[in-house]
Tab-separated table of C-alpha atoms in Angstrom:
chain	number	residue	atom	x	y	z
L	1348	UNK	CA	-15.518	-9.400	-13.264
L	1349	UNK	CA	-16.858	-10.497	-9.983
L	1350	UNK	CA	-14.694	-10.263	-7.030
L	1351	UNK	CA	-13.532	-7.596	-4.260
L	1352	UNK	CA	-12.334	-4.285	-5.287
L	1353	UNK	CA	-10.591	-1.315	-3.237
L	1354	UNK	CA	-10.313	2.134	-4.092
L	1355	UNK	CA	-8.059	4.217	-4.396
L	1356	UNK	CA	-5.003	1.919	-4.663
L	1357	UNK	CA	-2.654	4.604	-3.447
L	1358	UNK	CA	-3.502	7.752	-1.415
L	1359	UNK	CA	-1.412	10.506	0.087
L	1360	UNK	CA	-2.871	12.856	2.568
L	1361	UNK	CA	-1.882	15.216	5.393
L	1362	UNK	CA	-2.391	14.778	9.219
L	1363	UNK	CA	-5.822	15.826	10.309
L	1364	UNK	CA	-7.489	15.172	6.989
L	1365	UNK	CA	-10.487	12.864	6.602
L	1366	UNK	CA	-9.822	10.004	4.118
L	1367	UNK	CA	-12.386	7.347	3.094
L	1368	UNK	CA	-11.288	4.003	1.678
L	1369	UNK	CA	-13.703	2.074	-0.295
L	1370	UNK	CA	-14.427	-1.616	-0.571
L	1371	UNK	CA	-16.818	-3.098	-3.021
L	1372	UNK	CA	-17.705	-6.949	-3.494
L	1373	UNK	CA	-19.836	-8.565	-6.041
L	1374	UNK	CA	-20.322	-11.835	-4.315
L	1375	UNK	CA	-23.044	-10.704	-1.899
L	1376	UNK	CA	-21.039	-12.135	0.850
L	1377	UNK	CA	-22.379	-11.676	4.327
L	1378	UNK	CA	-19.243	-10.860	6.257
L	1379	UNK	CA	-16.730	-8.004	5.365
L	1380	UNK	CA	-13.474	-7.154	7.217
L	1381	UNK	CA	-10.890	-4.389	7.167
L	1382	UNK	CA	-7.217	-5.078	8.085
L	1383	UNK	CA	-4.094	-3.090	8.165
L	1384	UNK	CA	-0.751	-4.418	7.173
L	1385	UNK	CA	2.433	-3.152	8.847
L	1386	UNK	CA	5.967	-4.514	8.908
L	1387	UNK	CA	6.431	-6.603	11.851
L	1388	UNK	CA	2.874	-6.776	12.688
L	1389	UNK	CA	1.327	-8.853	9.947
L	1390	UNK	CA	-2.477	-8.304	9.377
L	1391	UNK	CA	-4.490	-6.800	12.203
L	1392	UNK	CA	-8.268	-6.700	12.047
L	1393	UNK	CA	-9.671	-2.875	12.352
L	1394	UNK	CA	-13.440	-3.563	12.072
L	1395	UNK	CA	-15.669	-6.379	10.652
L	1396	UNK	CA	-19.288	-6.630	9.649
L	1397	UNK	CA	-21.549	-9.642	9.727
L	1398	UNK	CA	-24.236	-8.178	7.566
L	1399	UNK	CA	-25.598	-4.735	6.500
L	1400	UNK	CA	-26.037	-2.453	9.386
L	1401	UNK	CA	-24.084	-4.750	11.748
L	1402	UNK	CA	-20.582	-3.794	12.375
L	1403	UNK	CA	-18.197	-4.539	15.277
L	1404	UNK	CA	-14.576	-3.636	16.588
L	1405	UNK	CA	-11.621	-5.680	15.742
L	1406	UNK	CA	-8.067	-5.580	17.450
L	1407	UNK	CA	-7.187	-1.979	16.375
L	1408	UNK	CA	-10.454	0.023	15.913
L	1409	UNK	CA	-9.127	3.408	17.440
L	1410	UNK	CA	-9.262	6.291	14.899
L	1411	UNK	CA	-11.442	4.575	12.373
L	1412	UNK	CA	-15.269	4.546	11.545
L	1413	UNK	CA	-17.130	2.194	9.344
L	1414	UNK	CA	-20.428	1.918	7.905
L	1415	UNK	CA	-22.311	-0.853	6.001
L	1416	UNK	CA	-25.621	0.412	4.592
L	1417	UNK	CA	-25.458	-2.021	1.621
L	1418	UNK	CA	-24.306	-5.697	1.665
L	1419	UNK	CA	-21.817	-5.097	-1.176
L	1420	UNK	CA	-19.946	-1.986	0.230
L	1421	UNK	CA	-17.922	-1.509	3.406
L	1422	UNK	CA	-16.213	1.870	3.537
L	1423	UNK	CA	-13.463	2.617	6.113
L	1424	UNK	CA	-13.177	6.341	7.182
L	1425	UNK	CA	-10.214	7.919	9.018
L	1426	UNK	CA	-11.835	10.949	10.502
L	1427	UNK	CA	-8.716	12.849	11.466
L	1428	UNK	CA	-5.565	11.065	9.792
L	1429	UNK	CA	-2.619	10.704	11.864
L	1430	UNK	CA	0.999	9.479	10.748
L	1431	UNK	CA	0.624	6.124	12.788
L	1432	UNK	CA	-2.364	5.355	10.319
L	1433	UNK	CA	0.097	5.236	7.271
L	1434	UNK	CA	-0.307	1.560	6.298
L	1435	UNK	CA	-1.538	-0.858	3.570
L	1436	UNK	CA	-5.257	-1.427	4.254
L	1437	UNK	CA	-6.832	-4.667	2.964
L	1438	UNK	CA	-10.579	-5.447	2.576
L	1439	UNK	CA	-12.003	-8.963	2.769
L	1440	UNK	CA	-15.219	-10.685	2.641
L	1441	UNK	CA	-16.511	-14.259	3.053
L	1442	UNK	CA	-19.824	-16.036	2.822
L	1443	UNK	CA	-21.066	-17.790	5.808
L	1444	UNK	CA	-18.812	-17.967	8.917
L	1445	UNK	CA	-16.920	-21.373	7.895
L	1446	UNK	CA	-15.862	-20.138	4.647
L	1447	UNK	CA	-12.323	-18.588	3.653
L	1448	UNK	CA	-12.007	-14.830	3.394
L	1449	UNK	CA	-11.174	-13.465	0.052
L	1450	UNK	CA	-8.984	-10.224	-0.028
L	1451	UNK	CA	-8.669	-7.212	-2.204
L	1452	UNK	CA	-5.399	-5.840	-3.325
L	1453	UNK	CA	-5.214	-3.318	-0.846
L	1454	UNK	CA	-4.902	0.622	-0.578
L	1455	UNK	CA	-1.494	1.931	0.398
L	1456	UNK	CA	-2.204	5.105	2.344
L	1457	UNK	CA	0.643	7.509	3.255
L	1458	UNK	CA	-0.121	10.220	5.861
L	1459	UNK	CA	2.472	13.150	5.802
P	991	UNK	CA	-3.894	-16.186	24.249
P	992	UNK	CA	-5.156	-14.993	20.944
P	993	UNK	CA	-1.936	-14.598	19.481
P	994	UNK	CA	-0.283	-16.806	16.641
P	995	UNK	CA	3.286	-16.772	16.593
P	996	UNK	CA	5.084	-17.333	13.478
P	997	UNK	CA	8.599	-18.097	12.516
P	998	UNK	CA	10.864	-17.493	10.916
P	999	UNK	CA	10.497	-13.931	9.856
P	1000	UNK	CA	12.338	-14.514	6.573
P	1001	UNK	CA	13.741	-17.381	4.843
P	1002	UNK	CA	15.940	-17.909	1.947
P	1003	UNK	CA	16.280	-21.477	0.181
P	1004	UNK	CA	17.598	-22.774	-3.263
P	1005	UNK	CA	15.373	-23.990	-5.920
P	1006	UNK	CA	14.340	-27.617	-5.068
P	1007	UNK	CA	14.639	-27.004	-1.240
P	1008	UNK	CA	12.125	-27.444	1.383
P	1009	UNK	CA	11.263	-24.544	3.208
P	1010	UNK	CA	9.386	-24.952	6.466
P	1011	UNK	CA	7.500	-22.261	8.387
P	1012	UNK	CA	6.172	-22.891	11.856
P	1013	UNK	CA	3.226	-21.418	13.845
P	1014	UNK	CA	2.138	-21.791	17.300
P	1015	UNK	CA	-1.057	-20.853	19.357
P	1016	UNK	CA	-2.311	-21.144	22.673
P	1017	UNK	CA	-5.961	-20.810	22.457
P	1018	UNK	CA	-7.821	-24.203	22.090
P	1019	UNK	CA	-10.822	-22.309	20.841
P	1020	UNK	CA	-9.394	-22.091	17.374
P	1021	UNK	CA	-10.948	-24.527	15.021
P	1022	UNK	CA	-9.399	-23.873	11.617
P	1023	UNK	CA	-5.974	-23.059	10.541
P	1024	UNK	CA	-5.298	-21.476	7.097
P	1025	UNK	CA	-2.311	-20.311	5.354
P	1026	UNK	CA	-2.292	-17.539	2.991
P	1027	UNK	CA	0.215	-16.544	0.230
P	1028	UNK	CA	0.775	-12.797	-0.576
P	1029	UNK	CA	2.563	-11.522	-3.670
P	1030	UNK	CA	3.950	-8.032	-3.724
P	1031	UNK	CA	1.078	-5.517	-4.517
P	1032	UNK	CA	-1.643	-8.066	-4.112
P	1033	UNK	CA	-3.833	-9.206	-1.193
P	1034	UNK	CA	-3.433	-12.550	0.714
P	1035	UNK	CA	-4.832	-15.582	-1.007
P	1036	UNK	CA	-5.787	-18.758	0.693
P	1037	UNK	CA	-3.399	-21.498	-0.008
P	1038	UNK	CA	-4.101	-24.504	2.172
P	1039	UNK	CA	-6.074	-25.074	5.439
P	1040	UNK	CA	-6.397	-27.694	8.071
P	1041	UNK	CA	-8.682	-28.520	10.824
P	1042	UNK	CA	-7.450	-29.643	14.326
P	1043	UNK	CA	-8.770	-33.129	14.019
P	1044	UNK	CA	-6.188	-33.682	10.956
P	1045	UNK	CA	-2.384	-34.223	11.433
P	1046	UNK	CA	-1.607	-33.596	7.857
P	1047	UNK	CA	-2.935	-32.153	4.601
P	1048	UNK	CA	-1.341	-32.015	1.128
P	1049	UNK	CA	-2.377	-29.888	-1.826
P	1050	UNK	CA	0.256	-30.307	-4.596
P	1051	UNK	CA	3.526	-29.274	-3.406
P	1052	UNK	CA	2.254	-27.650	-0.181
P	1053	UNK	CA	1.746	-29.756	3.099
P	1054	UNK	CA	0.497	-28.674	6.297
P	1055	UNK	CA	1.504	-30.571	9.552
P	1056	UNK	CA	-0.518	-30.150	12.613
P	1057	UNK	CA	0.414	-31.231	16.153
P	1058	UNK	CA	-2.570	-30.589	18.371
P	1059	UNK	CA	-0.990	-31.414	21.587
P	1060	UNK	CA	1.743	-29.054	20.957
P	1061	UNK	CA	-0.572	-26.588	19.678
P	1062	UNK	CA	1.754	-26.158	16.485
P	1063	UNK	CA	1.257	-26.428	12.936
P	1064	UNK	CA	3.821	-25.772	10.023
P	1065	UNK	CA	3.898	-25.375	6.217
P	1066	UNK	CA	6.212	-27.287	4.037
P	1067	UNK	CA	6.826	-26.552	0.435
P	1068	UNK	CA	8.047	-29.357	-1.535
P	1069	UNK	CA	10.428	-28.917	-4.638
P	1070	UNK	CA	10.340	-25.050	-3.898
P	1071	UNK	CA	10.479	-22.716	-7.129
P	1072	UNK	CA	11.204	-19.221	-7.676
P	1073	UNK	CA	7.741	-18.501	-8.176
P	1074	UNK	CA	6.802	-19.622	-4.659
P	1075	UNK	CA	8.688	-16.551	-3.457
P	1076	UNK	CA	6.144	-14.678	-1.624
P	1077	UNK	CA	5.118	-13.808	1.937
P	1078	UNK	CA	3.217	-16.426	3.789
P	1079	UNK	CA	0.806	-16.060	6.739
P	1080	UNK	CA	-0.440	-18.568	8.981
P	1081	UNK	CA	-3.858	-17.752	10.744
P	1082	UNK	CA	-6.301	-19.416	13.302
P	1083	UNK	CA	-9.888	-18.902	13.272
P	1084	UNK	CA	-11.922	-18.109	16.466
P	1085	UNK	CA	-15.036	-20.207	17.142
P	1086	UNK	CA	-16.457	-18.675	20.190
P	1087	UNK	CA	-18.498	-15.527	21.174
P	1088	UNK	CA	-19.306	-12.845	18.899
P	1089	UNK	CA	-16.101	-13.006	16.801
P	1090	UNK	CA	-16.964	-16.368	15.412
P	1091	UNK	CA	-15.070	-16.747	12.175
P	1092	UNK	CA	-12.613	-14.059	12.526
P	1093	UNK	CA	-9.030	-14.893	11.949
P	1094	UNK	CA	-5.858	-14.206	13.954
P	1095	UNK	CA	-2.862	-13.892	11.671
P	1096	UNK	CA	0.737	-14.593	12.348
P	1097	UNK	CA	3.268	-11.681	11.275
P	1098	UNK	CA	4.429	-13.438	8.154
P	1099	UNK	CA	7.342	-15.075	6.596
P	1100	UNK	CA	9.064	-13.738	3.695
P	1101	UNK	CA	10.367	-16.403	1.549
P	1102	UNK	CA	12.869	-15.990	-1.140
P	1103	UNK	CA	13.797	-19.200	-3.461
P	1104	UNK	CA	16.841	-18.554	-5.243
P	1105	UNK	CA	17.281	-19.994	-8.829
């Protein structure tokens, strides 16, 4: 089915480990986004990408790395996970700038 | 200036009631105001949206009221149903600089509609 999929849906890891969250969309949308959702903070933008090989920081980029070698994929890497990065992570995509964003179902990440 | 303030944090209504969720913003560069609905275990989904040149928009039981001079907008749910129980996020879209098209989200309102 067309859409946006995130994997894994659940992940538990330890502090200091590297972890990569995957996001794949089948619409060939230009824009892709990573958000984190925490109680009391709503959705906060981590990184976004306007096209393949073009990425930029959002509101809370520290501790995260992204890449976008292909239009359909936008992985998010925590190079050395910390407990404060325990959160639910959402990927989103959209076509051109004035179109709505479509969200995946999220990855729940717990860092022990 | 880039914040979107949303209230209340949580809301409980009886079936058939009209819950109202309010949002306020400061930045006049915002040009599009969507509302997203999120069910547990799912990602947010676009519910309804409005542009600042319109004072009201209705889609089914959902209505956005927009007050440009007060920099406020609100979501009303008519004849609310238990199936409307979800978290609702307002958002505002930036339309300037390199962040064109990015959304700033409110902190969310958890709505519970009792049968």
